[in-house]
Amino acid sequence: MIPVKEAIEIIDKNIIPLEEKEKIDVQFSNGHILFQDVYSPINMPPFRQSAMDGYALLLQNDVTYKIIDEVKAGDNHNPVLKPGEAVRIFTGAAVPNSANAVIMQESVIVENNRLILQKPVAFGENIRPLGEQVKKGGVALSKETKISPAAVGYLTSLGITKVVVFKRPSIAIVVTGSELVEARHALTYGKIYESNSGMLLSALNSLGHTDVIIHKVSDDYAQTYSVLEKVIAQHDVILITGGISVGDYDVVGKVLQGLSVEQLFYKIKQKPGKPFFFGKKNKTIVFGLPGNPAAVLSCFYIYIYPAIQKISGDIGFKLPRITAKSGSEFIKKSVNAQFLKAILRDGEATILEGQGSAMLQTFALANAMVYMPEEQKEISKGDLVEVIRLPV
């Protein structure tokens, strides 16, 4: 059994990005990681552009100018100005080649077709230069940049419709347990509804991972062996829930050993989620989680989510951790580290009631987890605590 910090370090050491790429539409690229530099096919802006509604001028040593024309956004004509002449211009419009400044409309008086400056104007003022954001052929976004909605807009403004990104991993969820029943069936005595697969699928989908398949098996060695042998050969990441402990009917550990999956660690000094397995076979990463749903989700956010992001090219990803004041008290009964579901609001973290590893109701309300290291025994109201923000 190893400490939380060591488990995180071992996972990080053994996870590398997939060296596979795919070309996708820019409009569907949010959250993906660029596999290579993106070069701009145009200057941006593609012409000298007005930053204001106002008047484009060819400067002279006088405050009076003659208005000879108008240029609005989208116009493609290019009036020729003489010194002392101006054109009415609007934000985003192309500044005539002969103009060398734009004065905002609030800084002038207009009488008929004559313009009187109310303030000095500098050479180049309020003109966005050609290629101010990026020059044609220049790097628009660098390799390993995580694409955001702003990046989607930026790339689209350059006329780029496709980008090459790191391929996201293919993921298999294997749920074990003879006691589990699908929600559409009647619940008989001794059975419980299976929730881990839908919960993990929802979490993965919300984070942009859609190449996910689900298998469900009973606590049977042969059936579990057959399914795991197949998915390990076909997928990049395997998430197994249940069957990883040491009970008489917990067969997952024996199956993984039989399949020659290299064990990198088993069991973490934490609550919930102590019986946690991490291993690999060739390039396939295998996570064995407990069966209790709250333990599954805790382990997913702390260990699996960062690992999957790194596999997808997001090398430096970590869930945000902050220091906040505790809005409640908590006494830890375990000697292990503990992850406590909490609500973070206005810089205060309130630890919720119902911290059991099978209790999802509390998790459904939480937007954060308070981390108590092994050596910490209790939290008093007002104490500073380490808080992990959840992607909810």
mmCIF file of C-alpha atoms in Angstrom:
data_model
loop_
_atom_site.group_PDB
_atom_site.id
_atom_site.type_symbol
_atom_site.label_atom_id
_atom_site.label_comp_id
_atom_site.label_asym_id
_atom_site.label_seq_id
_atom_site.Cartn_x
_atom_site.Cartn_y
_atom_site.Cartn_z
ATOM 1 C CA MET A 1 0.000 0.000 0.000
ATOM 2 C CA ILE A 2 1.466 3.347 -1.063
ATOM 3 C CA PRO A 3 0.777 7.033 -0.216
ATOM 4 C CA VAL A 4 -1.369 9.243 -2.452
ATOM 5 C CA LYS A 5 1.587 11.347 -3.610
ATOM 6 C CA GLU A 6 3.568 8.262 -4.664
ATOM 7 C CA ALA A 7 0.571 6.857 -6.577
ATOM 8 C CA ILE A 8 0.240 10.120 -8.518
ATOM 9 C CA GLU A 9 3.973 10.109 -9.299
ATOM 10 C CA ILE A 10 3.959 6.487 -10.518
ATOM 11 C CA ILE A 11 0.994 7.112 -12.808
ATOM 12 C CA ASP A 12 2.539 10.279 -14.219
ATOM 13 C CA LYS A 13 5.873 8.530 -14.812
ATOM 14 C CA ASN A 14 4.230 5.708 -16.755
ATOM 15 C CA ILE A 15 1.824 7.766 -18.878
ATOM 16 C CA ILE A 16 2.956 9.177 -22.211
ATOM 17 C CA PRO A 17 0.893 10.877 -24.940
ATOM 18 C CA LEU A 18 -0.340 8.732 -27.797
ATOM 19 C CA GLU A 19 1.969 9.356 -30.729
ATOM 20 C CA GLU A 20 -1.024 9.227 -33.051
ATOM 21 C CA LYS A 21 -2.684 12.124 -34.790
ATOM 22 C CA GLU A 22 -5.936 12.866 -36.530
ATOM 23 C CA LYS A 23 -7.271 15.727 -38.623
ATOM 24 C CA ILE A 24 -10.564 17.164 -37.392
ATOM 25 C CA ASP A 25 -12.850 20.098 -38.129
ATOM 26 C CA VAL A 26 -11.889 23.234 -36.233
ATOM 27 C CA GLN A 27 -15.478 23.701 -35.067
ATOM 28 C CA PHE A 28 -15.283 20.368 -33.205
ATOM 29 C CA SER A 29 -11.737 20.801 -31.871
ATOM 30 C CA ASN A 30 -12.412 22.460 -28.509
ATOM 31 C CA GLY A 31 -10.431 20.700 -25.771
ATOM 32 C CA HIS A 32 -8.121 18.863 -28.174
ATOM 33 C CA ILE A 33 -4.342 19.299 -28.143
ATOM 34 C CA LEU A 34 -2.515 20.408 -31.283
ATOM 35 C CA PHE A 35 -0.187 17.719 -32.633
ATOM 36 C CA GLN A 36 1.812 20.214 -34.701
ATOM 37 C CA ASP A 37 2.216 23.949 -35.236
ATOM 38 C CA VAL A 38 -0.582 25.693 -37.131
ATOM 39 C CA TYR A 39 0.598 28.261 -39.701
ATOM 40 C CA SER A 40 -1.531 31.173 -40.809
ATOM 41 C CA PRO A 41 -2.526 31.177 -44.488
ATOM 42 C CA ILE A 42 -3.215 34.933 -44.368
ATOM 43 C CA ASN A 43 -2.220 38.116 -42.626
ATOM 44 C CA MET A 44 -4.549 38.966 -39.748
ATOM 45 C CA PRO A 45 -5.895 41.527 -40.159
ATOM 46 C CA PRO A 46 -5.609 41.025 -43.940
ATOM 47 C CA PHE A 47 -5.606 44.790 -44.511
ATOM 48 C CA ARG A 48 -5.002 47.912 -42.449
ATOM 49 C CA GLN A 49 -8.129 48.029 -40.332
ATOM 50 C CA SER A 50 -9.891 50.793 -38.474
ATOM 51 C CA ALA A 51 -10.111 50.235 -34.733
ATOM 52 C CA MET A 52 -12.777 52.921 -34.289
ATOM 53 C CA ASP A 53 -15.819 54.562 -35.776
ATOM 54 C CA GLY A 54 -14.456 57.896 -36.937
ATOM 55 C CA TYR A 55 -12.532 59.484 -39.789
ATOM 56 C CA ALA A 56 -9.459 58.299 -41.694
ATOM 57 C CA LEU A 57 -7.101 61.202 -42.401
ATOM 58 C CA LEU A 58 -4.092 62.112 -44.485
ATOM 59 C CA LEU A 59 -2.464 64.294 -41.841
ATOM 60 C CA GLN A 60 -1.621 67.955 -42.398
ATOM 61 C CA ASN A 61 -0.596 70.936 -40.249
ATOM 62 C CA ASP A 62 -4.146 72.137 -39.797
ATOM 63 C CA VAL A 63 -7.184 71.023 -37.794
ATOM 64 C CA THR A 64 -9.642 71.320 -40.672
ATOM 65 C CA TYR A 65 -10.190 68.478 -43.159
ATOM 66 C CA LYS A 66 -12.498 67.956 -46.106
ATOM 67 C CA ILE A 67 -14.637 64.786 -46.039
ATOM 68 C CA ILE A 68 -14.530 63.214 -49.513
ATOM 69 C CA ASP A 69 -15.937 59.701 -49.081
ATOM 70 C CA GLU A 70 -17.128 56.933 -46.746
ATOM 71 C CA VAL A 71 -15.796 53.413 -46.088
ATOM 72 C CA LYS A 72 -17.795 50.924 -44.052
ATOM 73 C CA ALA A 73 -16.906 47.395 -42.991
ATOM 74 C CA GLY A 74 -16.917 45.097 -46.013
ATOM 75 C CA ASP A 75 -16.384 47.819 -48.611
ATOM 76 C CA ASN A 76 -13.621 47.038 -51.090
ATOM 77 C CA HIS A 77 -12.980 50.469 -52.574
ATOM 78 C CA ASN A 78 -9.838 52.381 -51.690
ATOM 79 C CA PRO A 79 -10.275 56.178 -51.867
ATOM 80 C CA VAL A 80 -7.152 58.233 -52.591
ATOM 81 C CA LEU A 81 -6.717 61.097 -50.104
ATOM 82 C CA LYS A 82 -4.728 64.265 -50.505
ATOM 83 C CA PRO A 83 -3.282 66.092 -47.499
ATOM 84 C CA GLY A 84 -6.122 67.689 -45.583
ATOM 85 C CA GLU A 85 -8.721 65.177 -46.771
ATOM 86 C CA ALA A 86 -10.642 62.591 -44.762
ATOM 87 C CA VAL A 87 -13.127 59.766 -45.227
ATOM 88 C CA ARG A 88 -15.860 58.656 -42.874
ATOM 89 C CA ILE A 89 -14.880 55.190 -41.618
ATOM 90 C CA PHE A 90 -16.320 52.508 -39.363
ATOM 91 C CA THR A 91 -14.835 49.896 -37.039
ATOM 92 C CA GLY A 92 -13.398 46.956 -38.967
ATOM 93 C CA ALA A 93 -13.339 48.771 -42.305
ATOM 94 C CA ALA A 94 -10.270 48.847 -44.530
ATOM 95 C CA VAL A 95 -8.283 52.056 -44.017
ATOM 96 C CA PRO A 96 -7.402 53.650 -47.381
ATOM 97 C CA ASN A 97 -3.764 53.144 -48.325
ATOM 98 C CA SER A 98 -3.276 56.907 -48.516
ATOM 99 C CA ALA A 99 -4.596 57.556 -44.974
ATOM 100 C CA ASN A 100 -2.151 57.581 -42.066
ATOM 101 C CA ALA A 101 -4.406 58.006 -38.995
ATOM 102 C CA VAL A 102 -7.956 57.495 -37.772
ATOM 103 C CA ILE A 103 -9.539 59.869 -35.290
ATOM 104 C CA MET A 104 -12.534 58.716 -33.274
ATOM 105 C CA GLN A 105 -15.805 60.430 -34.030
ATOM 106 C CA GLU A 106 -16.149 61.786 -30.479
ATOM 107 C CA SER A 107 -13.011 63.910 -31.023
ATOM 108 C CA VAL A 108 -14.243 65.947 -34.001
ATOM 109 C CA ILE A 109 -16.860 68.469 -35.021
ATOM 110 C CA VAL A 110 -18.471 68.009 -38.438
ATOM 111 C CA GLU A 111 -19.983 70.961 -40.320
ATOM 112 C CA ASN A 112 -21.352 70.018 -43.725
ATOM 113 C CA ASN A 113 -18.425 68.242 -45.386
ATOM 114 C CA ARG A 114 -15.791 69.821 -43.173
ATOM 115 C CA LEU A 115 -14.157 68.108 -40.217
ATOM 116 C CA ILE A 116 -12.568 70.022 -37.320
ATOM 117 C CA LEU A 117 -10.245 68.132 -34.979
ATOM 118 C CA GLN A 118 -10.837 68.715 -31.271
ATOM 119 C CA LYS A 119 -7.638 66.964 -30.185
ATOM 120 C CA PRO A 120 -4.244 66.122 -31.673
ATOM 121 C CA VAL A 121 -3.989 62.842 -33.574
ATOM 122 C CA ALA A 122 -0.789 60.831 -33.934
ATOM 123 C CA PHE A 123 0.572 59.127 -37.025
ATOM 124 C CA GLY A 124 -0.890 55.573 -37.217
ATOM 125 C CA GLU A 125 -3.432 56.212 -34.436
ATOM 126 C CA ASN A 126 -6.394 53.765 -34.307
ATOM 127 C CA ILE A 127 -5.126 51.777 -37.285
ATOM 128 C CA ARG A 128 -4.626 48.050 -36.826
ATOM 129 C CA PRO A 129 -1.566 47.222 -38.956
ATOM 130 C CA LEU A 130 -1.585 44.536 -41.632
ATOM 131 C CA GLY A 131 -0.741 41.238 -39.909
ATOM 132 C CA GLU A 132 -0.883 42.776 -36.414
ATOM 133 C CA GLN A 133 -2.109 39.477 -34.870
ATOM 134 C CA VAL A 134 -0.188 37.108 -37.121
ATOM 135 C CA LYS A 135 1.702 37.366 -40.388
ATOM 136 C CA LYS A 136 1.015 35.100 -43.352
ATOM 137 C CA GLY A 137 3.150 31.986 -42.900
ATOM 138 C CA GLY A 138 3.692 32.711 -39.205
ATOM 139 C CA VAL A 139 2.822 30.326 -36.373
ATOM 140 C CA ALA A 140 -0.797 30.950 -35.440
ATOM 141 C CA LEU A 141 -0.813 28.391 -32.605
ATOM 142 C CA SER A 142 2.041 26.192 -31.407
ATOM 143 C CA LYS A 143 2.144 22.425 -31.022
ATOM 144 C CA GLU A 144 0.702 21.155 -27.705
ATOM 145 C CA THR A 145 -1.627 24.159 -27.377
ATOM 146 C CA LYS A 146 -4.968 23.168 -25.878
ATOM 147 C CA ILE A 147 -7.735 24.431 -28.127
ATOM 148 C CA SER A 148 -10.285 26.670 -26.416
ATOM 149 C CA PRO A 149 -13.452 28.311 -27.756
ATOM 150 C CA ALA A 150 -11.349 31.458 -28.324
ATOM 151 C CA ALA A 151 -8.815 29.397 -30.295
ATOM 152 C CA VAL A 152 -11.636 27.965 -32.420
ATOM 153 C CA GLY A 153 -12.754 31.516 -33.222
ATOM 154 C CA TYR A 154 -9.197 32.657 -33.909
ATOM 155 C CA LEU A 155 -8.400 29.762 -36.258
ATOM 156 C CA THR A 156 -11.699 30.205 -38.061
ATOM 157 C CA SER A 157 -10.935 33.923 -38.529
ATOM 158 C CA LEU A 158 -7.802 32.837 -40.408
ATOM 159 C CA GLY A 159 -9.848 30.671 -42.771
ATOM 160 C CA ILE A 160 -8.536 27.435 -41.214
ATOM 161 C CA THR A 161 -11.126 24.664 -41.271
ATOM 162 C CA LYS A 162 -9.067 21.596 -40.230
ATOM 163 C CA VAL A 163 -6.414 21.019 -37.570
ATOM 164 C CA VAL A 164 -4.159 18.077 -36.725
ATOM 165 C CA VAL A 165 -4.531 17.054 -33.071
ATOM 166 C CA PHE A 166 -3.392 14.296 -30.757
ATOM 167 C CA LYS A 167 -5.707 11.332 -31.139
ATOM 168 C CA ARG A 168 -7.695 10.743 -28.010
ATOM 169 C CA PRO A 169 -7.448 7.287 -26.444
ATOM 170 C CA SER A 170 -9.845 4.459 -27.037
ATOM 171 C CA ILE A 171 -11.322 3.559 -23.639
ATOM 172 C CA ALA A 172 -13.057 0.401 -22.381
ATOM 173 C CA ILE A 173 -15.121 0.367 -19.193
ATOM 174 C CA VAL A 174 -15.506 -3.107 -17.678
ATOM 175 C CA VAL A 175 -18.020 -3.349 -14.846
ATOM 176 C CA THR A 176 -17.910 -6.477 -12.684
ATOM 177 C CA GLY A 177 -20.379 -7.799 -10.149
ATOM 178 C CA SER A 178 -22.984 -10.567 -10.064
ATOM 179 C CA GLU A 179 -25.183 -8.383 -7.856
ATOM 180 C CA LEU A 180 -25.621 -5.688 -10.500
ATOM 181 C CA VAL A 181 -28.786 -5.150 -12.537
ATOM 182 C CA GLU A 182 -29.458 -2.635 -15.316
ATOM 183 C CA ALA A 183 -31.893 0.107 -14.376
ATOM 184 C CA ARG A 184 -34.496 -0.949 -16.936
ATOM 185 C CA HIS A 185 -35.012 -4.295 -15.188
ATOM 186 C CA ALA A 186 -36.988 -5.009 -12.038
ATOM 187 C CA LEU A 187 -34.924 -5.035 -8.854
ATOM 188 C CA THR A 188 -35.090 -8.358 -7.030
ATOM 189 C CA TYR A 189 -33.945 -9.127 -3.495
ATOM 190 C CA GLY A 190 -30.150 -9.050 -3.109
ATOM 191 C CA LYS A 191 -29.548 -7.089 -6.309
ATOM 192 C CA ILE A 192 -28.638 -3.416 -6.838
ATOM 193 C CA TYR A 193 -28.802 -1.184 -9.877
ATOM 194 C CA GLU A 194 -25.517 -0.753 -11.729
ATOM 195 C CA SER A 195 -24.474 2.905 -11.916
ATOM 196 C CA ASN A 196 -20.704 2.953 -12.442
ATOM 197 C CA SER A 197 -20.752 2.522 -16.211
ATOM 198 C CA GLY A 198 -23.168 5.387 -16.863
ATOM 199 C CA MET A 199 -21.375 7.599 -14.361
ATOM 200 C CA LEU A 200 -17.937 7.020 -15.923
ATOM 201 C CA LEU A 201 -19.304 7.304 -19.454
ATOM 202 C CA SER A 202 -20.944 10.610 -18.569
ATOM 203 C CA ALA A 203 -17.745 11.923 -16.978
ATOM 204 C CA LEU A 204 -15.659 10.901 -19.994
ATOM 205 C CA ASN A 205 -18.145 12.322 -22.507
ATOM 206 C CA SER A 206 -18.329 15.643 -20.650
ATOM 207 C CA LEU A 207 -14.538 15.869 -20.900
ATOM 208 C CA GLY A 208 -14.657 15.253 -24.644
ATOM 209 C CA HIS A 209 -13.812 11.533 -24.699
ATOM 210 C CA THR A 210 -16.322 9.703 -26.863
ATOM 211 C CA ASP A 211 -14.420 6.616 -28.053
ATOM 212 C CA VAL A 212 -15.719 4.541 -25.139
ATOM 213 C CA ILE A 213 -17.154 1.035 -24.989
ATOM 214 C CA ILE A 214 -18.804 -0.680 -21.994
ATOM 215 C CA HIS A 215 -18.691 -4.350 -20.987
ATOM 216 C CA LYS A 216 -20.459 -5.919 -18.005
ATOM 217 C CA VAL A 217 -19.418 -9.233 -16.481
ATOM 218 C CA SER A 218 -20.389 -11.304 -13.461
ATOM 219 C CA ASP A 219 -17.945 -12.443 -10.799
ATOM 220 C CA ASP A 220 -16.759 -15.302 -12.969
ATOM 221 C CA TYR A 221 -13.087 -15.903 -13.755
ATOM 222 C CA ALA A 222 -13.530 -17.319 -17.264
ATOM 223 C CA GLN A 223 -15.965 -14.617 -18.379
ATOM 224 C CA THR A 224 -13.854 -11.831 -16.875
ATOM 225 C CA TYR A 225 -10.677 -13.272 -18.436
ATOM 226 C CA SER A 226 -12.300 -13.458 -21.884
ATOM 227 C CA VAL A 227 -13.555 -9.853 -21.785
ATOM 228 C CA LEU A 228 -10.366 -8.342 -20.357
ATOM 229 C CA GLU A 229 -8.161 -10.233 -22.793
ATOM 230 C CA LYS A 230 -10.197 -8.785 -25.654
ATOM 231 C CA VAL A 231 -10.370 -5.163 -24.474
ATOM 232 C CA ILE A 232 -6.701 -4.988 -23.471
ATOM 233 C CA ALA A 233 -5.786 -6.005 -27.023
ATOM 234 C CA GLN A 234 -8.143 -3.458 -28.600
ATOM 235 C CA HIS A 235 -8.063 -0.305 -26.441
ATOM 236 C CA ASP A 236 -5.608 2.231 -25.043
ATOM 237 C CA VAL A 237 -7.117 2.575 -21.565
ATOM 238 C CA ILE A 238 -9.092 0.056 -19.493
ATOM 239 C CA LEU A 239 -11.228 1.099 -16.512
ATOM 240 C CA ILE A 240 -12.386 -1.839 -14.405
ATOM 241 C CA THR A 241 -14.830 -1.303 -11.543
ATOM 242 C CA GLY A 242 -15.319 -3.877 -8.808
ATOM 243 C CA GLY A 243 -13.686 -7.236 -8.201
ATOM 244 C CA ILE A 244 -10.262 -5.777 -7.402
ATOM 245 C CA SER A 245 -10.333 -6.463 -3.649
ATOM 246 C CA VAL A 246 -9.428 -9.772 -1.961
ATOM 247 C CA GLY A 247 -12.825 -11.342 -1.379
ATOM 248 C CA ASP A 248 -13.597 -14.910 -2.435
ATOM 249 C CA TYR A 249 -15.440 -13.664 -5.518
ATOM 250 C CA ASP A 250 -13.112 -10.790 -6.411
ATOM 251 C CA VAL A 251 -11.491 -12.258 -9.521
ATOM 252 C CA VAL A 252 -10.108 -9.206 -11.310
ATOM 253 C CA GLY A 253 -6.681 -9.309 -9.673
ATOM 254 C CA LYS A 254 -6.250 -12.972 -10.539
ATOM 255 C CA VAL A 255 -7.344 -12.348 -14.131
ATOM 256 C CA LEU A 256 -4.916 -9.448 -14.580
ATOM 257 C CA GLN A 257 -2.126 -11.628 -13.256
ATOM 258 C CA GLY A 258 -3.161 -14.408 -15.624
ATOM 259 C CA LEU A 259 -3.069 -11.951 -18.538
ATOM 260 C CA SER A 260 0.475 -10.845 -17.578
ATOM 261 C CA VAL A 261 -0.585 -7.264 -16.861
ATOM 262 C CA GLU A 262 2.341 -5.563 -15.125
ATOM 263 C CA GLN A 263 1.303 -4.314 -11.692
ATOM 264 C CA LEU A 264 2.769 -0.872 -10.997
ATOM 265 C CA PHE A 265 0.970 -0.530 -7.687
ATOM 266 C CA TYR A 266 -1.983 -1.962 -5.797
ATOM 267 C CA LYS A 267 -3.748 -0.208 -2.899
ATOM 268 C CA ILE A 268 -3.379 3.412 -1.844
ATOM 269 C CA LYS A 269 -3.400 4.818 1.681
ATOM 270 C CA GLN A 270 -6.604 6.730 1.120
ATOM 271 C CA LYS A 271 -10.312 6.790 1.762
ATOM 272 C CA PRO A 272 -12.383 6.226 -0.282
ATOM 273 C CA GLY A 273 -10.750 4.036 -2.914
ATOM 274 C CA LYS A 274 -8.037 2.092 -1.090
ATOM 275 C CA PRO A 275 -8.225 -1.039 -3.326
ATOM 276 C CA PHE A 276 -6.960 0.712 -6.465
ATOM 277 C CA PHE A 277 -4.835 -1.035 -9.120
ATOM 278 C CA PHE A 278 -2.612 0.556 -11.755
ATOM 279 C CA GLY A 279 -0.769 -1.444 -14.370
ATOM 280 C CA LYS A 280 -0.029 -1.823 -18.043
ATOM 281 C CA LYS A 281 0.403 -4.399 -20.739
ATOM 282 C CA ASN A 282 2.445 -3.258 -23.715
ATOM 283 C CA LYS A 283 0.997 0.201 -24.438
ATOM 284 C CA THR A 284 -2.399 -0.406 -22.805
ATOM 285 C CA ILE A 285 -2.984 1.279 -19.432
ATOM 286 C CA VAL A 286 -5.144 -0.606 -16.902
ATOM 287 C CA PHE A 287 -6.912 0.921 -13.908
ATOM 288 C CA GLY A 288 -8.697 -1.350 -11.439
ATOM 289 C CA LEU A 289 -11.116 0.571 -9.247
ATOM 290 C CA PRO A 290 -13.280 -0.408 -6.282
ATOM 291 C CA GLY A 291 -16.943 -1.132 -6.881
ATOM 292 C CA ASN A 292 -18.471 1.505 -4.611
ATOM 293 C CA PRO A 293 -19.604 4.416 -6.805
ATOM 294 C CA ALA A 294 -18.291 7.342 -4.720
ATOM 295 C CA ALA A 295 -14.906 5.634 -4.467
ATOM 296 C CA VAL A 296 -14.925 5.087 -8.237
ATOM 297 C CA LEU A 297 -15.592 8.760 -8.966
ATOM 298 C CA SER A 298 -13.031 9.976 -6.420
ATOM 299 C CA CYS A 299 -10.342 7.799 -8.002
ATOM 300 C CA PHE A 300 -11.419 8.870 -11.471
ATOM 301 C CA TYR A 301 -10.919 12.572 -10.765
ATOM 302 C CA ILE A 302 -7.697 12.253 -8.763
ATOM 303 C CA TYR A 303 -5.862 9.671 -10.880
ATOM 304 C CA ILE A 304 -7.600 8.683 -14.101
ATOM 305 C CA TYR A 305 -8.754 12.023 -15.490
ATOM 306 C CA PRO A 306 -5.246 13.598 -15.388
ATOM 307 C CA ALA A 307 -3.783 10.402 -16.889
ATOM 308 C CA ILE A 308 -6.252 10.385 -19.782
ATOM 309 C CA GLN A 309 -5.609 14.066 -20.450
ATOM 310 C CA LYS A 310 -1.867 13.397 -20.605
ATOM 311 C CA ILE A 311 -2.408 10.458 -22.977
ATOM 312 C CA SER A 312 -4.387 12.907 -25.145
ATOM 313 C CA GLY A 313 -1.402 15.301 -25.308
ATOM 314 C CA ASP A 314 -2.358 17.628 -22.429
ATOM 315 C CA ILE A 315 0.951 17.010 -20.676
ATOM 316 C CA GLY A 316 0.733 19.539 -17.847
ATOM 317 C CA PHE A 317 -2.919 18.973 -16.938
ATOM 318 C CA LYS A 318 -3.889 18.987 -13.274
ATOM 319 C CA LEU A 319 -7.190 19.609 -11.566
ATOM 320 C CA PRO A 320 -6.987 23.042 -9.933
ATOM 321 C CA ARG A 321 -6.127 22.982 -6.233
ATOM 322 C CA ILE A 322 -6.628 26.002 -3.998
ATOM 323 C CA THR A 323 -6.472 26.856 -0.316
ATOM 324 C CA ALA A 324 -9.787 27.814 1.249
ATOM 325 C CA LYS A 325 -11.337 28.229 4.657
ATOM 326 C CA SER A 326 -13.312 25.295 5.985
ATOM 327 C CA GLY A 327 -16.955 26.055 6.620
ATOM 328 C CA SER A 328 -17.394 22.972 8.779
ATOM 329 C CA GLU A 329 -15.709 20.574 11.172
ATOM 330 C CA PHE A 330 -14.536 17.056 10.441
ATOM 331 C CA ILE A 331 -12.767 14.391 12.507
ATOM 332 C CA LYS A 332 -10.994 11.700 10.523
ATOM 333 C CA LYS A 333 -11.327 8.186 11.885
ATOM 334 C CA SER A 334 -8.992 6.608 9.359
ATOM 335 C CA VAL A 335 -5.176 6.745 9.463
ATOM 336 C CA ASN A 336 -5.194 7.114 5.677
ATOM 337 C CA ALA A 337 -5.493 10.241 3.580
ATOM 338 C CA GLN A 338 -9.074 11.218 2.816
ATOM 339 C CA PHE A 339 -10.917 12.941 -0.019
ATOM 340 C CA LEU A 340 -14.051 14.647 1.291
ATOM 341 C CA LYS A 341 -16.897 15.787 -0.937
ATOM 342 C CA ALA A 342 -17.545 19.477 -0.430
ATOM 343 C CA ILE A 343 -19.228 22.580 -1.770
ATOM 344 C CA LEU A 344 -16.836 25.439 -2.531
ATOM 345 C CA ARG A 345 -18.471 28.846 -2.530
ATOM 346 C CA ASP A 346 -17.035 32.336 -1.986
ATOM 347 C CA GLY A 347 -13.670 30.995 -0.833
ATOM 348 C CA GLU A 348 -15.188 28.648 1.749
ATOM 349 C CA ALA A 349 -15.359 24.854 1.521
ATOM 350 C CA THR A 350 -18.200 23.159 3.371
ATOM 351 C CA ILE A 351 -17.696 19.431 3.912
ATOM 352 C CA LEU A 352 -20.914 17.569 3.229
ATOM 353 C CA GLU A 353 -22.636 14.918 5.310
ATOM 354 C CA GLY A 354 -22.546 11.359 3.976
ATOM 355 C CA GLN A 355 -18.934 10.638 3.035
ATOM 356 C CA GLY A 356 -19.375 6.874 2.644
ATOM 357 C CA SER A 357 -17.769 5.253 -0.397
ATOM 358 C CA ALA A 358 -21.162 4.021 -1.637
ATOM 359 C CA MET A 359 -22.947 7.371 -1.265
ATOM 360 C CA LEU A 360 -23.454 9.226 -4.525
ATOM 361 C CA GLN A 361 -26.086 11.663 -3.267
ATOM 362 C CA THR A 362 -23.369 13.743 -1.596
ATOM 363 C CA PHE A 363 -21.206 13.613 -4.713
ATOM 364 C CA ALA A 364 -24.163 14.797 -6.805
ATOM 365 C CA LEU A 365 -24.167 18.029 -4.767
ATOM 366 C CA ALA A 366 -20.395 18.537 -4.548
ATOM 367 C CA ASN A 367 -18.283 20.793 -6.749
ATOM 368 C CA ALA A 368 -15.018 20.102 -4.928
ATOM 369 C CA MET A 369 -13.124 17.710 -2.678
ATOM 370 C CA VAL A 370 -11.242 18.629 0.481
ATOM 371 C CA TYR A 371 -7.983 16.701 0.786
ATOM 372 C CA MET A 372 -6.846 15.563 4.234
ATOM 373 C CA PRO A 373 -3.329 14.088 4.181
ATOM 374 C CA GLU A 374 -2.450 11.052 6.311
ATOM 375 C CA GLU A 375 -0.982 13.085 9.166
ATOM 376 C CA GLN A 376 -4.020 15.368 9.539
ATOM 377 C CA LYS A 377 -6.536 14.149 12.108
ATOM 378 C CA GLU A 378 -9.232 16.814 12.138
ATOM 379 C CA ILE A 379 -10.509 20.005 10.560
ATOM 380 C CA SER A 380 -11.995 22.865 12.568
ATOM 381 C CA LYS A 381 -14.271 25.517 11.172
ATOM 382 C CA GLY A 382 -12.153 28.344 9.786
ATOM 383 C CA ASP A 383 -9.074 26.169 9.214
ATOM 384 C CA LEU A 384 -7.287 26.504 5.900
ATOM 385 C CA VAL A 385 -7.735 23.343 3.827
ATOM 386 C CA GLU A 386 -6.563 22.095 0.440
ATOM 387 C CA VAL A 387 -9.444 22.005 -2.015
ATOM 388 C CA ILE A 388 -9.575 20.234 -5.356
ATOM 389 C CA ARG A 389 -12.016 21.816 -7.804
ATOM 390 C CA LEU A 390 -14.100 19.317 -9.759
ATOM 391 C CA PRO A 391 -14.965 19.830 -13.447
ATOM 392 C CA VAL A 392 -18.699 20.213 -12.839
#
